[in-house]
Amino acid sequence: MLLECSENDRALFSTMNNPLTREFNERLSNLKSLVGIVEESFVQKVITLNGEMTKSVEKLPESQKHDLYESYGADCYELDTQLPTVFRYSIVTASNSAFEKYLADTADTYANVRKELVKVRDFKGTGIIRSKQYLEKVVRMDFPDKGPAWQGIVKVRDLRNCVVHDDGYITEEKKIF
């Protein structure tokens, strides 16, 4: 969700003078680049394994082929399921953390510039919700939390919580999509 900004949004972010916005945009761009690199490496590794297995099968007697297929199946399971899942967990966590940091840094910067006595850490709650409350109540910002973008961000945060606290398991009551 956070990685899927439109090109117009990216152009707008890159022209903004706010260094926090530029840093956030760079972080998301880096994450998007990493996703492409790693996903492509998974595909290439599967292609390599297929080639290795094909060559190995030709040389083995029939009695040993079953063991090779089992070994190959385990490697494919890791490459097709386990590694991408762990990698995607880390991308969800990293993109959520980048956004959370962006909001908190924005609130802290406002407090420092305006010499506010109330800081974001003075609010109850955590993460994006605490920063949102600060920006609404102290900054008096008309926070854009009514639209689908914010709802998507909250869903990503909830998904991140399932990844971090429940090893990616989403119970029925936690289903968000």
Coordinates of N, CA and C in Angstrom, one line a residue:
M1 N 0.8 -1.2 0.0 CA 0.0 0.0 0.0 C 0.9 1.2 0.0
L2 N 1.8 1.3 0.9 CA 2.7 2.5 1.0 C 3.6 2.6 -0.2
L3 N 4.0 1.4 -0.7 CA 5.0 1.4 -1.8 C 4.3 1.7 -3.1
E4 N 3.0 1.7 -3.2 CA 2.3 1.9 -4.4 C 1.7 3.3 -4.6
C5 N 2.5 4.3 -4.4 CA 2.2 5.7 -4.7 C 2.2 5.8 -6.2
S6 N 1.3 6.7 -6.7 CA 1.3 7.0 -8.1 C 2.5 7.8 -8.5
E7 N 2.8 7.8 -9.8 CA 3.9 8.5 -10.3 C 3.7 10.0 -10.0
N8 N 2.5 10.5 -10.1 CA 2.2 11.9 -9.8 C 2.5 12.2 -8.3
D9 N 2.1 11.3 -7.4 CA 2.4 11.5 -6.0 C 3.9 11.5 -5.8
R10 N 4.6 10.6 -6.4 CA 6.1 10.6 -6.3 C 6.7 11.9 -6.8
A11 N 6.2 12.4 -7.9 CA 6.7 13.6 -8.5 C 6.5 14.8 -7.5
L12 N 5.3 14.8 -6.9 CA 4.9 15.8 -5.9 C 5.8 15.7 -4.7
F13 N 6.1 14.5 -4.2 CA 6.9 14.3 -3.1 C 8.3 14.8 -3.4
S14 N 8.8 14.5 -4.6 CA 10.2 14.9 -4.9 C 10.4 16.4 -5.1
T15 N 9.4 17.1 -5.4 CA 9.5 18.6 -5.5 C 9.3 19.3 -4.2
M16 N 8.8 18.6 -3.2 CA 8.6 19.3 -1.9 C 9.9 19.7 -1.3
N17 N 9.9 20.8 -0.6 CA 11.1 21.2 0.1 C 11.3 20.6 1.5
N18 N 10.3 19.9 2.0 CA 10.3 19.3 3.3 C 11.3 18.1 3.2
P19 N 12.4 18.2 4.0 CA 13.4 17.2 4.0 C 12.8 15.8 4.5
L20 N 11.9 15.9 5.4 CA 11.3 14.7 6.0 C 10.5 14.0 4.9
T21 N 9.8 14.7 4.0 CA 9.1 14.1 2.9 C 10.0 13.5 1.9
R22 N 11.1 14.2 1.6 CA 12.0 13.7 0.6 C 12.7 12.4 1.2
E23 N 13.0 12.4 2.5 CA 13.6 11.2 3.1 C 12.6 10.0 3.1
F24 N 11.4 10.3 3.4 CA 10.4 9.3 3.3 C 10.2 8.7 1.9
N25 N 10.1 9.6 0.9 CA 10.0 9.2 -0.4 C 11.2 8.3 -0.9
E26 N 12.4 8.7 -0.5 CA 13.6 8.0 -0.8 C 13.6 6.6 -0.2
R27 N 13.1 6.5 1.0 CA 13.0 5.3 1.7 C 12.1 4.3 1.0
L28 N 10.9 4.8 0.6 CA 10.0 4.0 -0.1 C 10.5 3.6 -1.5
S29 N 11.2 4.5 -2.2 CA 11.8 4.2 -3.5 C 12.8 3.1 -3.3
N30 N 13.6 3.2 -2.3 CA 14.7 2.1 -2.0 C 14.0 0.8 -1.7
L31 N 13.0 0.8 -0.9 CA 12.2 -0.5 -0.6 C 11.7 -1.1 -1.9
K32 N 11.1 -0.2 -2.7 CA 10.5 -0.7 -4.0 C 11.6 -1.3 -4.9
S33 N 12.8 -0.7 -4.9 CA 13.9 -1.3 -5.7 C 14.3 -2.6 -5.1
L34 N 14.4 -2.7 -3.8 CA 14.8 -4.0 -3.2 C 13.8 -5.1 -3.5
V35 N 12.6 -4.7 -3.5 CA 11.5 -5.7 -3.8 C 11.8 -6.3 -5.1
G36 N 12.0 -5.5 -6.1 CA 12.3 -6.0 -7.5 C 13.5 -6.9 -7.6
I37 N 14.6 -6.4 -6.9 CA 15.8 -7.2 -7.0 C 15.6 -8.6 -6.3
V38 N 15.1 -8.6 -5.1 CA 14.9 -9.9 -4.4 C 13.9 -10.8 -5.1
E39 N 12.8 -10.3 -5.5 CA 11.8 -11.1 -6.2 C 12.4 -11.7 -7.4
E40 N 13.2 -11.0 -8.2 CA 13.8 -11.5 -9.4 C 14.9 -12.5 -9.1
S41 N 15.6 -12.3 -7.9 CA 16.6 -13.3 -7.5 C 15.9 -14.7 -7.1
F42 N 14.7 -14.6 -6.5 CA 14.0 -15.8 -6.2 C 13.6 -16.6 -7.5
V43 N 13.2 -15.8 -8.5 CA 12.8 -16.5 -9.8 C 14.1 -17.1 -10.4
Q44 N 15.2 -16.4 -10.4 CA 16.4 -16.9 -11.0 C 16.9 -18.1 -10.3
K45 N 16.8 -18.2 -9.0 CA 17.2 -19.3 -8.2 C 16.4 -20.5 -8.6
V46 N 15.1 -20.4 -8.7 CA 14.2 -21.5 -9.1 C 14.6 -22.0 -10.5
I47 N 14.9 -21.1 -11.4 CA 15.3 -21.5 -12.8 C 16.6 -22.3 -12.7
T48 N 17.5 -21.8 -11.9 CA 18.8 -22.5 -11.7 C 18.6 -23.9 -11.1
L49 N 17.7 -24.0 -10.0 CA 17.4 -25.3 -9.4 C 16.8 -26.2 -10.4
N50 N 15.9 -25.7 -11.3 CA 15.3 -26.6 -12.3 C 16.3 -27.2 -13.2
G51 N 17.3 -26.3 -13.6 CA 18.3 -26.8 -14.5 C 19.2 -27.8 -13.8
E52 N 19.6 -27.6 -12.6 CA 20.4 -28.5 -11.8 C 19.7 -29.8 -11.6
M53 N 18.4 -29.8 -11.3 CA 17.7 -31.0 -11.1 C 17.6 -31.8 -12.4
T54 N 17.3 -31.2 -13.5 CA 17.2 -31.8 -14.8 C 18.5 -32.6 -15.1
K55 N 19.6 -31.9 -14.9 CA 20.9 -32.5 -15.2 C 21.2 -33.7 -14.3
S56 N 20.8 -33.5 -13.0 CA 21.1 -34.6 -12.0 C 20.2 -35.8 -12.2
V57 N 19.0 -35.6 -12.6 CA 18.0 -36.7 -12.8 C 18.5 -37.6 -13.9
E58 N 19.1 -37.0 -15.0 CA 19.5 -37.7 -16.1 C 20.6 -38.7 -15.7
K59 N 21.4 -38.4 -14.8 CA 22.6 -39.2 -14.4 C 22.3 -40.2 -13.3
L60 N 21.2 -40.1 -12.6 CA 20.9 -41.0 -11.5 C 20.1 -42.2 -12.0
P61 N 20.4 -43.3 -11.2 CA 19.6 -44.5 -11.5 C 18.2 -44.3 -10.9
E62 N 17.2 -45.0 -11.4 CA 15.8 -44.8 -11.0 C 15.6 -44.9 -9.5
S63 N 16.4 -45.7 -8.8 CA 16.2 -45.9 -7.4 C 16.5 -44.7 -6.6
Q64 N 17.3 -43.8 -7.1 CA 17.8 -42.6 -6.4 C 17.0 -41.3 -6.8
K65 N 16.2 -41.4 -7.8 CA 15.5 -40.2 -8.3 C 14.5 -39.7 -7.3
H66 N 13.8 -40.6 -6.6 CA 12.8 -40.2 -5.6 C 13.5 -39.3 -4.5
D67 N 14.7 -39.6 -4.0 CA 15.3 -38.8 -3.0 C 15.7 -37.4 -3.6
L68 N 16.1 -37.4 -4.8 CA 16.4 -36.1 -5.5 C 15.2 -35.2 -5.6
Y69 N 14.1 -35.8 -6.0 CA 12.8 -35.1 -6.1 C 12.4 -34.5 -4.8
E70 N 12.6 -35.3 -3.7 CA 12.2 -34.8 -2.4 C 13.1 -33.6 -2.0
S71 N 14.4 -33.8 -2.2 CA 15.3 -32.7 -1.9 C 15.0 -31.4 -2.7
Y72 N 14.7 -31.6 -4.0 CA 14.3 -30.5 -4.8 C 13.0 -29.9 -4.4
G73 N 12.1 -30.7 -4.0 CA 10.8 -30.2 -3.5 C 11.0 -29.3 -2.2
A74 N 11.9 -29.7 -1.3 CA 12.1 -28.9 -0.1 C 12.8 -27.6 -0.5
D75 N 13.7 -27.6 -1.4 CA 14.3 -26.4 -1.9 C 13.3 -25.4 -2.5
C76 N 12.5 -26.0 -3.4 CA 11.5 -25.2 -4.0 C 10.5 -24.6 -3.0
Y77 N 10.1 -25.4 -2.0 CA 9.2 -24.9 -1.0 C 9.8 -23.7 -0.3
E78 N 11.1 -23.8 0.0 CA 11.8 -22.6 0.7 C 11.8 -21.4 -0.3
L79 N 12.1 -21.6 -1.5 CA 12.2 -20.5 -2.5 C 10.8 -20.0 -2.9
D80 N 9.8 -20.8 -2.9 CA 8.5 -20.4 -3.4 C 7.6 -19.9 -2.3
T81 N 7.9 -20.3 -1.1 CA 6.9 -20.0 0.0 C 7.7 -19.3 1.2
Q82 N 8.6 -20.0 1.8 CA 9.2 -19.5 3.0 C 10.0 -18.2 2.8
L83 N 11.0 -18.2 1.9 CA 11.8 -17.0 1.7 C 11.0 -15.8 1.3
P84 N 10.1 -15.9 0.3 CA 9.3 -14.8 -0.1 C 8.4 -14.3 1.0
T85 N 7.8 -15.2 1.8 CA 7.0 -14.8 2.9 C 7.8 -14.0 3.9
V86 N 8.9 -14.4 4.3 CA 9.7 -13.7 5.3 C 10.2 -12.4 4.7
F87 N 10.5 -12.4 3.5 CA 10.9 -11.1 2.8 C 9.8 -10.1 2.8
R88 N 8.6 -10.6 2.4 CA 7.4 -9.7 2.3 C 7.0 -9.2 3.7
Y89 N 7.2 -10.0 4.7 CA 7.0 -9.6 6.1 C 7.9 -8.4 6.4
S90 N 9.1 -8.5 6.0 CA 10.1 -7.4 6.3 C 9.8 -6.2 5.5
I91 N 9.2 -6.3 4.3 CA 8.9 -5.1 3.5 C 7.7 -4.4 4.2
V92 N 6.7 -5.2 4.6 CA 5.5 -4.6 5.3 C 6.0 -3.9 6.5
T93 N 6.8 -4.5 7.3 CA 7.3 -3.9 8.5 C 8.1 -2.7 8.2
A94 N 9.0 -2.7 7.2 CA 9.9 -1.6 6.9 C 9.1 -0.4 6.4
S95 N 8.1 -0.7 5.5 CA 7.3 0.4 5.0 C 6.4 1.1 6.0
N96 N 5.9 0.2 6.9 CA 5.1 0.8 8.0 C 5.9 1.6 8.9
S97 N 7.1 1.1 9.3 CA 8.0 1.8 10.1 C 8.4 3.2 9.5
A98 N 8.7 3.2 8.2 CA 9.1 4.4 7.5 C 7.9 5.4 7.6
F99 N 6.7 5.0 7.4 CA 5.6 6.0 7.5 C 5.4 6.4 9.0
E100 N 5.5 5.5 9.9 CA 5.3 5.9 11.3 C 6.4 6.9 11.7
K101 N 7.6 6.7 11.3 CA 8.7 7.6 11.6 C 8.5 8.9 10.9
Y102 N 8.0 8.9 9.7 CA 7.7 10.2 9.0 C 6.7 11.0 9.8
L103 N 5.6 10.4 10.2 CA 4.6 11.1 11.0 C 5.1 11.6 12.3
A104 N 5.9 10.8 13.0 CA 6.4 11.2 14.3 C 7.4 12.3 14.2
D105 N 8.3 12.2 13.1 CA 9.3 13.2 12.9 C 8.6 14.5 12.5
T106 N 7.5 14.5 11.7 CA 6.8 15.7 11.4 C 6.2 16.3 12.6
A107 N 5.6 15.6 13.5 CA 5.1 16.1 14.7 C 6.2 16.7 15.6
D108 N 7.3 16.0 15.7 CA 8.4 16.5 16.5 C 9.0 17.8 16.0
T109 N 9.1 17.8 14.7 CA 9.7 19.0 14.0 C 8.8 20.2 14.3
Y110 N 7.5 20.0 14.1 CA 6.5 21.1 14.4 C 6.7 21.5 15.9
A111 N 6.8 20.6 16.8 CA 6.9 21.0 18.2 C 8.2 21.8 18.4
N112 N 9.3 21.4 17.8 CA 10.5 22.1 18.0 C 10.5 23.5 17.3
V113 N 10.0 23.6 16.1 CA 9.9 24.9 15.4 C 9.0 25.8 16.2
R114 N 7.9 25.4 16.6 CA 6.9 26.2 17.3 C 7.1 26.3 18.8
K115 N 8.2 25.6 19.3 CA 8.5 25.6 20.7 C 7.3 25.2 21.6
E116 N 6.6 24.1 21.1 CA 5.4 23.6 21.8 C 5.8 22.9 23.1
L117 N 5.1 23.1 24.1 CA 5.4 22.4 25.3 C 4.8 20.9 25.3
V118 N 3.8 20.7 24.5 CA 3.2 19.4 24.3 C 3.9 18.7 23.2
K119 N 4.4 17.5 23.5 CA 5.1 16.7 22.5 C 4.3 15.5 22.1
V120 N 4.6 14.9 21.0 CA 3.9 13.7 20.5 C 3.9 12.6 21.5
R121 N 5.0 12.4 22.2 CA 5.2 11.3 23.2 C 4.3 11.6 24.5
D122 N 3.7 12.8 24.6 CA 2.8 13.1 25.7 C 1.4 12.5 25.5
F123 N 1.2 12.0 24.2 CA -0.2 11.5 23.9 C -0.1 10.0 24.2
K124 N -1.3 9.4 24.6 CA -1.4 8.0 24.8 C -1.5 7.3 23.4
G125 N -1.2 6.0 23.5 CA -1.3 5.3 22.2 C 0.1 5.1 21.7
T126 N 0.2 4.6 20.5 CA 1.5 4.4 19.8 C 1.4 4.7 18.3
G127 N 2.6 4.8 17.8 CA 2.7 4.9 16.3 C 1.9 5.9 15.6
I128 N 1.3 5.5 14.5 CA 0.6 6.5 13.6 C -0.6 7.1 14.3
I129 N -1.2 6.4 15.2 CA -2.4 6.9 15.9 C -2.0 8.0 16.8
R130 N -1.0 7.9 17.5 CA -0.5 8.9 18.4 C -0.1 10.1 17.6
S131 N 0.6 9.9 16.6 CA 1.1 11.1 15.7 C -0.1 11.8 15.1
K132 N -1.1 11.0 14.6 CA -2.3 11.5 14.1 C -3.0 12.4 15.1
Q133 N -3.2 11.9 16.3 CA -3.8 12.7 17.4 C -3.1 14.0 17.6
Y134 N -1.8 13.9 17.7 CA -0.9 15.1 17.9 C -1.2 16.2 16.8
L135 N -1.1 15.7 15.5 CA -1.3 16.6 14.4 C -2.7 17.2 14.4
E136 N -3.7 16.4 14.8 CA -5.0 17.0 14.8 C -5.2 18.0 16.0
K137 N -4.7 17.6 17.2 CA -5.1 18.4 18.4 C -4.1 19.5 18.6
V138 N -2.8 19.3 18.4 CA -1.9 20.4 18.7 C -1.6 21.3 17.4
V139 N -1.4 20.6 16.3 CA -1.1 21.3 15.1 C -2.4 21.9 14.5
R140 N -3.5 21.3 14.9 CA -4.9 21.6 14.4 C -4.9 21.4 12.8
M141 N -4.3 20.3 12.5 CA -4.3 19.9 11.1 C -5.6 19.2 10.7
D142 N -6.1 19.4 9.6 CA -7.3 18.7 9.1 C -6.7 17.4 8.5
F143 N -6.6 16.4 9.4 CA -5.9 15.2 9.0 C -6.7 14.4 8.0
P144 N -6.1 13.9 7.0 CA -6.8 13.2 5.9 C -7.1 11.7 6.2
D145 N -7.9 11.5 7.3 CA -8.1 10.1 7.7 C -9.5 9.6 7.3
K146 N -10.2 10.3 6.5 CA -11.5 9.8 6.1 C -11.5 9.0 4.8
G147 N -10.5 9.1 4.0 CA -10.5 8.5 2.7 C -9.9 7.1 2.7
P148 N -10.0 6.5 1.6 CA -9.5 5.1 1.4 C -8.0 5.0 1.7
A149 N -7.2 6.0 1.4 CA -5.7 5.9 1.6 C -5.4 5.7 3.1
W150 N -6.1 6.5 4.0 CA -5.8 6.3 5.4 C -6.3 4.9 5.8
Q151 N -7.4 4.5 5.4 CA -7.9 3.2 5.7 C -6.9 2.1 5.3
G152 N -6.3 2.2 4.1 CA -5.3 1.3 3.7 C -4.1 1.3 4.6
I153 N -3.7 2.5 5.0 CA -2.5 2.6 5.9 C -2.8 1.9 7.2
V154 N -4.0 2.1 7.7 CA -4.4 1.4 9.0 C -4.4 -0.1 8.8
K155 N -4.8 -0.5 7.7 CA -4.8 -2.0 7.4 C -3.4 -2.5 7.3
V156 N -2.5 -1.7 6.7 CA -1.1 -2.2 6.6 C -0.5 -2.2 8.0
R157 N -0.8 -1.2 8.9 CA -0.4 -1.2 10.3 C -0.9 -2.5 11.0
D158 N -2.2 -2.8 10.8 CA -2.7 -4.0 11.4 C -2.1 -5.3 10.9
L159 N -1.8 -5.3 9.6 CA -1.1 -6.4 9.0 C 0.3 -6.5 9.6
R160 N 1.0 -5.4 9.7 CA 2.3 -5.4 10.4 C 2.3 -6.0 11.8
N161 N 1.2 -5.6 12.5 CA 1.1 -6.1 13.9 C 0.9 -7.6 13.9
C162 N 0.2 -8.1 12.9 CA 0.0 -9.6 12.8 C 1.3 -10.3 12.5
V163 N 2.1 -9.6 11.6 CA 3.4 -10.2 11.3 C 4.3 -10.2 12.5
V164 N 4.4 -9.1 13.2 CA 5.4 -8.9 14.3 C 4.9 -9.7 15.5
H165 N 3.7 -9.6 15.8 CA 3.2 -10.2 17.1 C 2.7 -11.6 17.0
D166 N 2.2 -12.0 15.8 CA 1.6 -13.4 15.6 C 2.2 -14.2 14.5
D167 N 3.5 -13.9 14.1 CA 4.2 -14.6 13.1 C 3.4 -14.7 11.8
G168 N 2.7 -13.6 11.5 CA 1.9 -13.5 10.3 C 0.5 -14.2 10.3
Y169 N 0.2 -14.8 11.4 CA -1.1 -15.5 11.5 C -2.2 -14.4 11.8
I170 N -3.2 -14.5 10.9 CA -4.3 -13.5 11.1 C -5.6 -14.3 11.5
T171 N -6.0 -14.1 12.7 CA -7.2 -14.8 13.2 C -8.4 -14.2 12.5
E172 N -9.6 -14.9 12.6 CA -10.8 -14.4 12.0 C -11.2 -13.0 12.4
E173 N -11.0 -12.7 13.7 CA -11.4 -11.4 14.2 C -10.4 -10.3 13.8
K174 N -9.2 -10.7 13.3 CA -8.2 -9.7 12.9 C -8.2 -9.6 11.3
K175 N -9.0 -10.4 10.6 CA -9.0 -10.3 9.2 C -9.3 -8.8 8.7
I176 N -8.5 -8.3 7.9 CA -8.6 -6.9 7.5 C -8.8 -6.7 6.0
F177 N -8.7 -7.7 5.2 CA -8.8 -7.6 3.8 C -10.0 -8.4 3.3

